Coordinates of C-alpha atoms in Angstrom, one line a residue:
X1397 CA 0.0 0.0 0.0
X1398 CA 2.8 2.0 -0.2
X1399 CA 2.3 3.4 -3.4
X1400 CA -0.8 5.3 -1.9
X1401 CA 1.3 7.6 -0.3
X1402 CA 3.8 7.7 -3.2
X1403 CA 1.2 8.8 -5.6
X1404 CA -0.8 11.4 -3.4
X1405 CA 2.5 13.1 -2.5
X1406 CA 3.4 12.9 -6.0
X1407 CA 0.5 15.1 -7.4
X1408 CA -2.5 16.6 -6.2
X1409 CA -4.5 16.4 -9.6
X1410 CA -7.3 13.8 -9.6
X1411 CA -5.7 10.4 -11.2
X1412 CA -8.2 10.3 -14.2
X1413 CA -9.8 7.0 -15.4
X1414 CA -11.9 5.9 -17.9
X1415 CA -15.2 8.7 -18.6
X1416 CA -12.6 11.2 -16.9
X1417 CA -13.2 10.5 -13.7
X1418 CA -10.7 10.6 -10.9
X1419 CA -9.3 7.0 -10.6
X1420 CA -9.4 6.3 -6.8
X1421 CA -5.9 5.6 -4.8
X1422 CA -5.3 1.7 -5.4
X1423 CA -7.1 0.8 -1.4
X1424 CA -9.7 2.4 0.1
X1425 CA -9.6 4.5 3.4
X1426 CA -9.0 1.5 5.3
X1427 CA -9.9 2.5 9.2
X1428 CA -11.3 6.0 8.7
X1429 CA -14.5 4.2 6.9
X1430 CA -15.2 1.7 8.8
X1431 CA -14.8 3.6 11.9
X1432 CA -18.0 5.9 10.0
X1433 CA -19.7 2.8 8.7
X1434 CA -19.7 1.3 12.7
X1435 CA -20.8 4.3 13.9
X1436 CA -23.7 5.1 11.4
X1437 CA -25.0 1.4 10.6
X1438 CA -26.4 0.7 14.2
X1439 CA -28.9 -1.4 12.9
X1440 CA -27.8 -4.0 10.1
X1441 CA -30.6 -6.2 7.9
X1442 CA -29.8 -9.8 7.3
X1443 CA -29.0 -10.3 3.4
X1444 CA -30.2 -13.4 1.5
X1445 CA -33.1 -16.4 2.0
X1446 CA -32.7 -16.0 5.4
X1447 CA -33.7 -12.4 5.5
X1448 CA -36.7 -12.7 3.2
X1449 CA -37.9 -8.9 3.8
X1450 CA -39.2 -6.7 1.8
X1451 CA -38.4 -3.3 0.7
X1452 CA -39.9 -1.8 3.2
X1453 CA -38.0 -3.4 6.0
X1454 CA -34.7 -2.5 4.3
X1455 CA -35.9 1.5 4.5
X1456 CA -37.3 1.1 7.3
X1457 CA -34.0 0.0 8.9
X1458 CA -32.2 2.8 7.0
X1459 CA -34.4 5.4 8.6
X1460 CA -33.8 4.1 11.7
X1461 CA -30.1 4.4 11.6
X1462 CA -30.1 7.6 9.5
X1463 CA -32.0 9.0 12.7
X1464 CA -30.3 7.3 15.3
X1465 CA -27.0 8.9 13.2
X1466 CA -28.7 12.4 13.1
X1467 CA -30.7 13.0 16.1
X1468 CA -28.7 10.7 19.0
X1469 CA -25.7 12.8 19.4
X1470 CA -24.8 16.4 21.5
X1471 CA -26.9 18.2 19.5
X1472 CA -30.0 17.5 21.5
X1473 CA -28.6 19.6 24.7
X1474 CA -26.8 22.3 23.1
X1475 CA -29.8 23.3 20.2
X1476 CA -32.6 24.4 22.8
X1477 CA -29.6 27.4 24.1
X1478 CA -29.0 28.3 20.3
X1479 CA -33.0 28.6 20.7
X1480 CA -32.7 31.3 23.0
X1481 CA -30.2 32.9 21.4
X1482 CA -32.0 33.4 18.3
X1483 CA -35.8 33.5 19.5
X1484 CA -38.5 30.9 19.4
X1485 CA -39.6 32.1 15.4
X1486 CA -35.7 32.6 13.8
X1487 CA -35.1 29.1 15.5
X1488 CA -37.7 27.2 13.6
X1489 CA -36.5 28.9 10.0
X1490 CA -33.0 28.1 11.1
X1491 CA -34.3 24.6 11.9
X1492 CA -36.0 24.1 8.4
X1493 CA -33.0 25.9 6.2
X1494 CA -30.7 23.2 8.2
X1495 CA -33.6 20.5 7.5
X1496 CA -33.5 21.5 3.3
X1497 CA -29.7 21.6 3.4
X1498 CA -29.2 18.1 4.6
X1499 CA -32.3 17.0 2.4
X1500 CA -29.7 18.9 -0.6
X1501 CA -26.9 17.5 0.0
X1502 CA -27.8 13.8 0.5
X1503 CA -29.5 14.2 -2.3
X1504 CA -26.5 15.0 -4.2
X1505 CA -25.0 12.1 -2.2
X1506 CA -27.4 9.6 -3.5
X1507 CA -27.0 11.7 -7.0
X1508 CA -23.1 10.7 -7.2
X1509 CA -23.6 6.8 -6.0
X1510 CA -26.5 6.1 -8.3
X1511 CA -24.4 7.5 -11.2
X1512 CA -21.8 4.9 -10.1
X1513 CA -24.1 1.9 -9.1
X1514 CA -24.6 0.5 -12.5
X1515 CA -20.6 0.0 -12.7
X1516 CA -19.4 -3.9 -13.0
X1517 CA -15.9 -2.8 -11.8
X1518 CA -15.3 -3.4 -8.2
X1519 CA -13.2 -0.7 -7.3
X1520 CA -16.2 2.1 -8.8
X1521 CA -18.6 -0.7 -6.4
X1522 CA -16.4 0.4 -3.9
X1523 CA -16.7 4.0 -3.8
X1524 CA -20.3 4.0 -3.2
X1525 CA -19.7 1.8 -0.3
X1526 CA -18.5 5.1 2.6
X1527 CA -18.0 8.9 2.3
X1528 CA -14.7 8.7 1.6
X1529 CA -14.4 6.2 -0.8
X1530 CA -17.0 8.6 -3.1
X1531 CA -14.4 11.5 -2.2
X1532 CA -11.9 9.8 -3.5
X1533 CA -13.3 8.5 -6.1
X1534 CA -14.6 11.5 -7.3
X1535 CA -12.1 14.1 -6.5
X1536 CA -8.9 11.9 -6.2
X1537 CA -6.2 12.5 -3.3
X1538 CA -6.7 16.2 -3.0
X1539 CA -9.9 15.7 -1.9
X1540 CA -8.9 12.7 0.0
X1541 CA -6.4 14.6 2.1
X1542 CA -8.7 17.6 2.8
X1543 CA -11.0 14.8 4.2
X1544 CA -9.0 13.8 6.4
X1545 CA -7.7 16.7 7.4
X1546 CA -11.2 18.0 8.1
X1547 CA -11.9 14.5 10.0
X1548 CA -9.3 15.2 12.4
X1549 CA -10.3 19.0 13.3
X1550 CA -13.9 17.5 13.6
X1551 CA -13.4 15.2 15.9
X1552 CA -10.4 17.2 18.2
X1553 CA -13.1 19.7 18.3
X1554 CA -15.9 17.0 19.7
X1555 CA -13.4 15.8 22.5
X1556 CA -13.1 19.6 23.3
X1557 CA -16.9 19.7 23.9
X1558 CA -17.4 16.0 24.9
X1559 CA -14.3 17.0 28.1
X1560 CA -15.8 20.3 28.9
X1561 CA -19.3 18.7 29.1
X1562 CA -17.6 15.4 31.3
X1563 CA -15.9 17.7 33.7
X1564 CA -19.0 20.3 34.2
X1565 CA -21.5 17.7 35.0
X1566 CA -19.2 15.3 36.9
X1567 CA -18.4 18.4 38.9
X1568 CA -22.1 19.2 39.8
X1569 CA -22.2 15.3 40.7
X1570 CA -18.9 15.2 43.1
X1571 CA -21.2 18.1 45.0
X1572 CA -23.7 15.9 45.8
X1573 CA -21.3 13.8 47.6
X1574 CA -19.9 16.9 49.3
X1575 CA -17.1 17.5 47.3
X1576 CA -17.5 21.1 46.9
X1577 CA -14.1 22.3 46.8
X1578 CA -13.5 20.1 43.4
X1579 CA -13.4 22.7 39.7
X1580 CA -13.7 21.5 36.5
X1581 CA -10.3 22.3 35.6
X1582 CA -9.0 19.3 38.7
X1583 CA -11.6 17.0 37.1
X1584 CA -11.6 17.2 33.6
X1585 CA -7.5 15.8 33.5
X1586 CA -9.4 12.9 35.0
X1587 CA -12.0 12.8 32.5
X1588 CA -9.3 13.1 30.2
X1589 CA -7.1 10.0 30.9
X1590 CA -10.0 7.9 31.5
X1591 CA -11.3 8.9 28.0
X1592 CA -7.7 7.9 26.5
X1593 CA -7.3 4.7 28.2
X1594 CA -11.0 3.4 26.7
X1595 CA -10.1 4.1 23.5
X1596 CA -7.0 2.1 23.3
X1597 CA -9.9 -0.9 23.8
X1598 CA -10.3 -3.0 20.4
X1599 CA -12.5 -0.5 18.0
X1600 CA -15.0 -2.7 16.2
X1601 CA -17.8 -3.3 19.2
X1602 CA -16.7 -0.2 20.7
X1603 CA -18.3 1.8 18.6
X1604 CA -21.5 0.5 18.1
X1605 CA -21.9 0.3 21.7
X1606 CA -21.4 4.1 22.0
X1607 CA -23.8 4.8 19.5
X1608 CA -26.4 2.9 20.9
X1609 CA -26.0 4.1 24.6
X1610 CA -25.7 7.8 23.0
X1611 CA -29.1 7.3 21.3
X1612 CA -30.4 5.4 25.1
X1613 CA -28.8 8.8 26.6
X1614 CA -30.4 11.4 23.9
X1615 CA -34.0 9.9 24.0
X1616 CA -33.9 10.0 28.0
X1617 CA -33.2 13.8 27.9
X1618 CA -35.8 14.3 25.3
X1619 CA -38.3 13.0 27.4
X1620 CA -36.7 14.3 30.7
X1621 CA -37.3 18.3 28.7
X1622 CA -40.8 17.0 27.2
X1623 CA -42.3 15.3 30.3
X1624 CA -40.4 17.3 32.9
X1625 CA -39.8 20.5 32.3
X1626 CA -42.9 20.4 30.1
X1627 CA -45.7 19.2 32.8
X1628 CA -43.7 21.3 35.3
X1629 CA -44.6 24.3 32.9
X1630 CA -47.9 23.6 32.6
X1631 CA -48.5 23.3 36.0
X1632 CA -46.9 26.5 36.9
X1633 CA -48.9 28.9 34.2
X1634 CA -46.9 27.9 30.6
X1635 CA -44.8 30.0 28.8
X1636 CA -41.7 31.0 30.6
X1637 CA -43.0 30.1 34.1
X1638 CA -39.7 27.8 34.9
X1639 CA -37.3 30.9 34.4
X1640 CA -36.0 33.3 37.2
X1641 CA -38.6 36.3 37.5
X1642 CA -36.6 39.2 35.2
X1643 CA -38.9 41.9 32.6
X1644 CA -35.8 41.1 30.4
X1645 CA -35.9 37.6 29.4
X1646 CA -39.4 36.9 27.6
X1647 CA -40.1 34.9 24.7
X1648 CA -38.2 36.7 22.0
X1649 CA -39.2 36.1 18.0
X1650 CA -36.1 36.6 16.3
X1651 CA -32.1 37.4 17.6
X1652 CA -31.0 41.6 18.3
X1653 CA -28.3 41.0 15.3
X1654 CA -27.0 39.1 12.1
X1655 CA -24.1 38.6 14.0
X1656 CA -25.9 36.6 16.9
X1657 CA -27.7 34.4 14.1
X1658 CA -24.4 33.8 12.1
X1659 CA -23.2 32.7 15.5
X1660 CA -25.9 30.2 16.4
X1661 CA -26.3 28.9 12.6
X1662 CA -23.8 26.4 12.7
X1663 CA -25.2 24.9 16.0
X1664 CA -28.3 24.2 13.8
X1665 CA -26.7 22.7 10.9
X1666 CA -24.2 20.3 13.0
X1667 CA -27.9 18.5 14.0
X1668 CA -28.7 18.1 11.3
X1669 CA -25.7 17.2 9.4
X1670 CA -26.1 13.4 7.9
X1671 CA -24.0 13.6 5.1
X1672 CA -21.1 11.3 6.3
X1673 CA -23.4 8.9 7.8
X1674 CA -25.7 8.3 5.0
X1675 CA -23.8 7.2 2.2
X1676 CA -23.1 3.5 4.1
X1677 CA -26.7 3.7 5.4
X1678 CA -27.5 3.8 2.2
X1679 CA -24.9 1.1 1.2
X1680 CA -26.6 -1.6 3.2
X1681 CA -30.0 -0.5 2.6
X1682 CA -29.2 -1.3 -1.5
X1683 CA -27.7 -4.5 -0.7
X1684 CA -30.8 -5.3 1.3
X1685 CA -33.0 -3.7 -2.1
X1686 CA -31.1 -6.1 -4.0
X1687 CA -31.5 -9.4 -2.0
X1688 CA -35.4 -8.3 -1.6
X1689 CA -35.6 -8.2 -5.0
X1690 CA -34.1 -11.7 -5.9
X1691 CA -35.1 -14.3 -7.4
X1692 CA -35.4 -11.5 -10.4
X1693 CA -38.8 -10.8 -11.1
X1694 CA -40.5 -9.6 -14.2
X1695 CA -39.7 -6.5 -13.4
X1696 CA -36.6 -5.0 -15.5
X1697 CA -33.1 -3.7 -14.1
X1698 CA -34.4 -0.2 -15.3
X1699 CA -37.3 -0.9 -12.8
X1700 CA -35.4 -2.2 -10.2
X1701 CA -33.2 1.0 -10.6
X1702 CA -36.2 3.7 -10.2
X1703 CA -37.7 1.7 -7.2
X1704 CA -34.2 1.6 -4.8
X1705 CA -34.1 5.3 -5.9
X1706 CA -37.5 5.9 -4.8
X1707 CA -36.7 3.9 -1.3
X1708 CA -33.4 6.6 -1.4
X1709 CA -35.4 9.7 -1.3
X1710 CA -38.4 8.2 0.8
X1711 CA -34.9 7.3 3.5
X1712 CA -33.8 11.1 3.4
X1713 CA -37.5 12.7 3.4
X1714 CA -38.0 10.5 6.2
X1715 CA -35.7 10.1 8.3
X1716 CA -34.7 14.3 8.5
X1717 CA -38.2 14.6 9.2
X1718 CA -37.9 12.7 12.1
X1719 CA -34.7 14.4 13.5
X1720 CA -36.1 17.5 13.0
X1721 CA -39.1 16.8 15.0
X1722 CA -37.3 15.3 17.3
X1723 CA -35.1 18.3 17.9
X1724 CA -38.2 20.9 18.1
X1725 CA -39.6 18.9 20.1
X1726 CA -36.9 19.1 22.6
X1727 CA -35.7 22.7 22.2
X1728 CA -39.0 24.1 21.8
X1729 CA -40.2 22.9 24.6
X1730 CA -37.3 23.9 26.7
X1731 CA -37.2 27.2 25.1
X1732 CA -41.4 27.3 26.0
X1733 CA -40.2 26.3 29.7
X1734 CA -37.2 28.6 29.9
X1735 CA -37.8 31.4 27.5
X1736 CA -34.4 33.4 27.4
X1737 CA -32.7 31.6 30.0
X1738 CA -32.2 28.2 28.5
X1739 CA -28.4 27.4 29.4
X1740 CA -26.0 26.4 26.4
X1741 CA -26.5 22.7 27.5
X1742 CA -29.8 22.4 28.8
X1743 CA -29.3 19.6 32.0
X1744 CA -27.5 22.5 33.6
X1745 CA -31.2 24.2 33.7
X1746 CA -32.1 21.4 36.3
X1747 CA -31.5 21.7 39.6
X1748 CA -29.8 18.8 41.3
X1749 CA -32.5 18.5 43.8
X1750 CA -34.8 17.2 40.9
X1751 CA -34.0 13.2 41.1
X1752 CA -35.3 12.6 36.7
X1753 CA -31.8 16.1 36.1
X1754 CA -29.4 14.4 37.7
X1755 CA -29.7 11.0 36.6
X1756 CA -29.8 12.7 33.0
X1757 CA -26.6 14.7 34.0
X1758 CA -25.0 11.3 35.0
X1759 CA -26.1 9.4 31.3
X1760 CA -24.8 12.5 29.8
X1761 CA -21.3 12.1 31.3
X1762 CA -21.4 8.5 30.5
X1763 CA -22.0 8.8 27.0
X1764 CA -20.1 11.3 26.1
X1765 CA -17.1 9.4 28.2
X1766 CA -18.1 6.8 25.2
X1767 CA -18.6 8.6 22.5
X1768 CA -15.7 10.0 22.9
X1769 CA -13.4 6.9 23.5
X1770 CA -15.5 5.0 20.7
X1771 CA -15.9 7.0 17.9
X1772 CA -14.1 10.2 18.0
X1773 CA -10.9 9.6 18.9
X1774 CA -10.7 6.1 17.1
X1775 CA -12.1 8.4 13.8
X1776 CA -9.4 11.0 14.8
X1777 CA -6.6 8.4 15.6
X1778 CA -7.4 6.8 11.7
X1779 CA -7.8 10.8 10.2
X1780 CA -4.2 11.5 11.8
X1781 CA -2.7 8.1 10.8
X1782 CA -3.9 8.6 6.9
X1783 CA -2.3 12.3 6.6
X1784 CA 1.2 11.1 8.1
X1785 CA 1.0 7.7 6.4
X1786 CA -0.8 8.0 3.3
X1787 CA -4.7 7.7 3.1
X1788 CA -5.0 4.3 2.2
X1789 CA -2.2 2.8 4.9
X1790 CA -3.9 0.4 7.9
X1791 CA -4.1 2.2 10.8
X1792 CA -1.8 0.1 13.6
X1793 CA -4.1 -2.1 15.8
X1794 CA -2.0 -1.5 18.5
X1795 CA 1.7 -0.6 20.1
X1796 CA 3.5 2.5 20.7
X1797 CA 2.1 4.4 17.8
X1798 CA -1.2 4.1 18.7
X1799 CA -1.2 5.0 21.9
X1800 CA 0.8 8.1 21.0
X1801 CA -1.6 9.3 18.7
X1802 CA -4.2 8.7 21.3
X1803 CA -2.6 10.2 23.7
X1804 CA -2.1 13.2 21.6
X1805 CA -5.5 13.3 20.7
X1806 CA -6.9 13.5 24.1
X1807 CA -4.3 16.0 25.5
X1808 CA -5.1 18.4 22.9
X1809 CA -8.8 17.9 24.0
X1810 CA -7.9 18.5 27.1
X1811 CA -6.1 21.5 26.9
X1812 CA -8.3 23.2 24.2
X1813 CA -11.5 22.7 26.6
X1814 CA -9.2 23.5 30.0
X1815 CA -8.5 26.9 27.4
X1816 CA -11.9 27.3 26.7
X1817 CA -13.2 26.8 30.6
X1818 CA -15.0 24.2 29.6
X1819 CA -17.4 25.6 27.3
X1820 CA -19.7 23.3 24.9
X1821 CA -21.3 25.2 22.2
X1822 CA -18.1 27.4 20.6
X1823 CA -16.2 24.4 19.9
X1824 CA -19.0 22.7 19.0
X1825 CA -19.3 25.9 16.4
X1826 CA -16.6 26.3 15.0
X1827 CA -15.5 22.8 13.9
X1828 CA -19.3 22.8 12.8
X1829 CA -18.0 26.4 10.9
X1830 CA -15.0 24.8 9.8
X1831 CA -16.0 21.0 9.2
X1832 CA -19.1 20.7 8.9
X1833 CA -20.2 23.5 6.5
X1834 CA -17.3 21.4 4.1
X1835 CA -19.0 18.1 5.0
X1836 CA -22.5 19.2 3.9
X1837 CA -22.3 21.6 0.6
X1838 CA -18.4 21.9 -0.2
X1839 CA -17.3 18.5 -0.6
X1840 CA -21.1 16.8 -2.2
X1841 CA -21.3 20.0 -4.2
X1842 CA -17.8 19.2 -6.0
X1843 CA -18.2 15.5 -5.8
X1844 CA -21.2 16.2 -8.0
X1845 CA -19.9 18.8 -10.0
X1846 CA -17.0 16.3 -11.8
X1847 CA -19.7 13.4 -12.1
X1848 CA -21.3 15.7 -14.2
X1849 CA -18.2 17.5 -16.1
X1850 CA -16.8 13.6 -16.7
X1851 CA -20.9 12.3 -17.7
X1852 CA -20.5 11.1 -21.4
X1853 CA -24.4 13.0 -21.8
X1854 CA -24.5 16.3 -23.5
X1855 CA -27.1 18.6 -23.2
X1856 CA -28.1 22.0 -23.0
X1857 CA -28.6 21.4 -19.3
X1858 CA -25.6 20.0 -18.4
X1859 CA -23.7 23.3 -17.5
X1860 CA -26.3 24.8 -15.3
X1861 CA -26.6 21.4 -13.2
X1862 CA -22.8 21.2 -13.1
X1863 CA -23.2 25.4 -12.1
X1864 CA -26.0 24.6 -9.1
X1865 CA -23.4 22.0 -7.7
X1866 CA -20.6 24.4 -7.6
X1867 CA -22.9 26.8 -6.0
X1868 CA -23.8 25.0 -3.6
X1869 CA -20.6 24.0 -2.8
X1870 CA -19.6 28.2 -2.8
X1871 CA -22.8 28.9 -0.8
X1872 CA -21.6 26.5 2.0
X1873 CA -17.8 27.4 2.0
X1874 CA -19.4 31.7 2.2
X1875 CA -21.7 30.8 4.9
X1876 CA -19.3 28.7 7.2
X1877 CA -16.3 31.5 6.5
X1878 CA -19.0 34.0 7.7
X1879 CA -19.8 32.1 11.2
X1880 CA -15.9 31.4 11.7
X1881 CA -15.8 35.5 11.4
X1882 CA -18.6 36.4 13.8
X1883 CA -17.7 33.7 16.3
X1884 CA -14.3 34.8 16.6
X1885 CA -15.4 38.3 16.6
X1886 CA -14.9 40.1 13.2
X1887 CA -18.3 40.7 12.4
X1888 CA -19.8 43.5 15.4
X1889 CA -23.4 44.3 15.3
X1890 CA -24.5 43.3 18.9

């Protein structure tokens, strides 16, 4: 696999192949996709006679994950304090721009692997099969290296958030024992090296675990905010009856500034960001199509083609949908409860009197501990492996080298949320800025741009579709340069 590195380091043109398509590096991201296939494909179908399903069990599953993917991470506490940043009304438009932009850009996503489905060779197979095998297939090592690159930012920036979060609520918990005199900053090193030593554990169960206790954690919370502070609400006189008597913080429609929005708006597009986890979803859910659809039928391949598209789109329309509900209905109704005084992660609005708050500040802890040590820092420890190594290289199963980069991982963590005083929502912001705003238009909007350049169809349309994709790549790139601005303060308006 050495020549992997030898040819990306060579040039960072696109190795063209036949159409004019960028011929993929000779492997495939070896660790870096499986870690995102482990983490996205919670629930798997059985292939074959045994399964004997139909089509609608294979969505069915796919929505499922594609939820559980969406909706089951950190998002669910930080989005109802972007809600009170922004007001109840400028939420719920931010909520259903985020919604269309996911809808966009898988759709783009499941664009790009249907114009590579009908291919016989295995390696074009292949690079339908994760993210960045259709990154590299489409864009070559360029692309293939600012993946990476972006993978590694992304998830430094979740163990910043993930640590502060830890050492905050672990904190409030030590007090209940009557350890007041413990800060954050004496417990989050702890967090920290517990964090590290978990994810030197084998990878492949480890990850799946996390996600499902994340999503176990998530719904908890929901239903903590819904049934909780909800009732609580009700019972008190509705809107803003939990929140500390002050003229000033009513229900507020929309934010004071365009810099306060710009601010917040990458909060609400890292919820709803699916794009990495739904090209395997989709994988396995067209494997399933297929096996559901054998022994072959009447119907022709043409057929066969338009119906796993339609069971595509019916996945994304779906399953988004769902997230997006279940988001509004948590931040909406903690934003109903709270008015302006929802906290950035909203357990902390709980007092540790309430028995239902703290056992949700203790599942919080504990997945995010998880999450952390089985996904983000094994996707991080791959990411950092494939840029020093060469992007198809194995990353090492174990030894010195591992550990290292583990260790280097976490400490950075560490000190970036020890920096930050253990903050949640900006680092959560700006890798969402930085990585996520790529992850969603940039990187689907180019993909699609040189399927279309390299398409062996003429037409008169052809250069406006191949226009709209680079647009939309443009549009995300301008919008995510114009949060990193206002969150680090170049953009005044307050």
């Amino acid at each position: 696999m050495g020549g992997v590195h030898a040819a990306a380091s060579e040039s960072s043109a696109p190795l063209l192949g036949d159409g004019g398509l960028p011929r993929p590096p000779p492997a495939r991201h070896a660790l870096t996709s499986e870690c995102i296939r482990s983490r996205s494909v919670l629930l798997r179908t059985r292939h074959g006679a045994a399964w004997g399903a139909s089509t609608s069990a294979c969505t069915r599953v796919a929505i499922l994950n594609l939820v559980v993917a969406t909706a089951g991470g950190i998002g669910m506490v930080t989005l109802p304090g972007s809600f009170a940043q922004v007001g109840w009304l400028e939420a719920v438009l931010l909520l259903v721009f985020s919604t269309c932009a996911a809808a966009a850009s898988l759709w783009l996503l499941d664009w790009a692997c249907a114009a590579l489905d009908g291919r016989s060779d295995e390696v074009e197979e292949e690079a339908t099969a994760s993210y960045a095998a259709l990154v590299a297939h489409t864009l070559g090592p360029w692309g293939s290296t600012t993946l990476e690159a972006l993978t590694l930012t992304y998830c430094v920036g979740q163990v910043v958030s993930y640590l502060g979060a830890i050492g905050a609520q672990t904190t409030s918990l030590l007090s209940l024992a009557g350890l007041h005199h413990l800060a954050n900053a004496q417990v989050l090193p702890a967090a920290a090296a517990l964090m590290g030593t978990m994810a030197l554990l084998p990878e492949a169960g480890a990850m799946r675990f996390a996600g499902a206790l994340g999503t176990a954690c998530m719904l908890y919370i929901v239903l903590a905010v819904v049934f909780g502070d909800g009732v609580r609400a009700i019972e008190r006189g509705g809107i803003c009856s939990l929140a500390a008597a002050s003229a000033d913080d009513g229900a507020m429609a929309f934010s004071p500034s365009l810099p306060t929005m710009l601010r917040n708006a990458p909060i609400f597009l890292f919820a709803m960001n699916a794009s990495v986890t739904f090209v395997p979803i989709r994988h396995q859910q067209r494997k399933g199509l297929a096996d559901c659809m054998l022994p072959p039928s009447s119907a022709t391949a043409a057929m066969k083609e338009k119906k796993k598209g339609e069971e595509s789109r019916k996945v994304i329309a779906l399953a988004l949908l769902a997230s997006a509900g279940f988001y509004l209905a948590c931040a909406g109704v903690a934003y109903w409860a709270y008015c302006a005084q929802v906290p950035e992660n909203v357990v902390d609005a709980w007092p540790l009197t309430w028995v239902p708050g703290v056992m949700a500040r203790g599942f919080l802890a504990l997945e995010l501990l998880a999450a952390g040590a089985g996904i983000y820092v094994p996707l991080g420890r791959a990411s950092a492996w494939h840029l020093v190594r060469g992007v198809g290289e194995r990353v090492a199963a174990g030894g010195v080298a591992r550990a290292a980069v583990t260790a280097a991982i976490v400490a950075a963590g560490c000190g970036g949320s020890l920096a930050l005083g253990g903050a949640l929502a900006l680092p959560l912001a700006v890798t969402s800025a930085l990585c996520v705003s790529a992850q969603m238009f940039v990187l689907p909007g180019l993909s699609a741009a040189a399927l279309l350049r390299a398409g062996r169809r003429r037409g008169k349309g052809k250069k406006g579709r191949v226009a709209a994709a680079v647009a939309f790549a443009c549009f995300g790139a301008a919008l995510g340069l114009l949060s990193l601005a206002a969150l680090f303060g170049l953009i005044q308006g307050d």
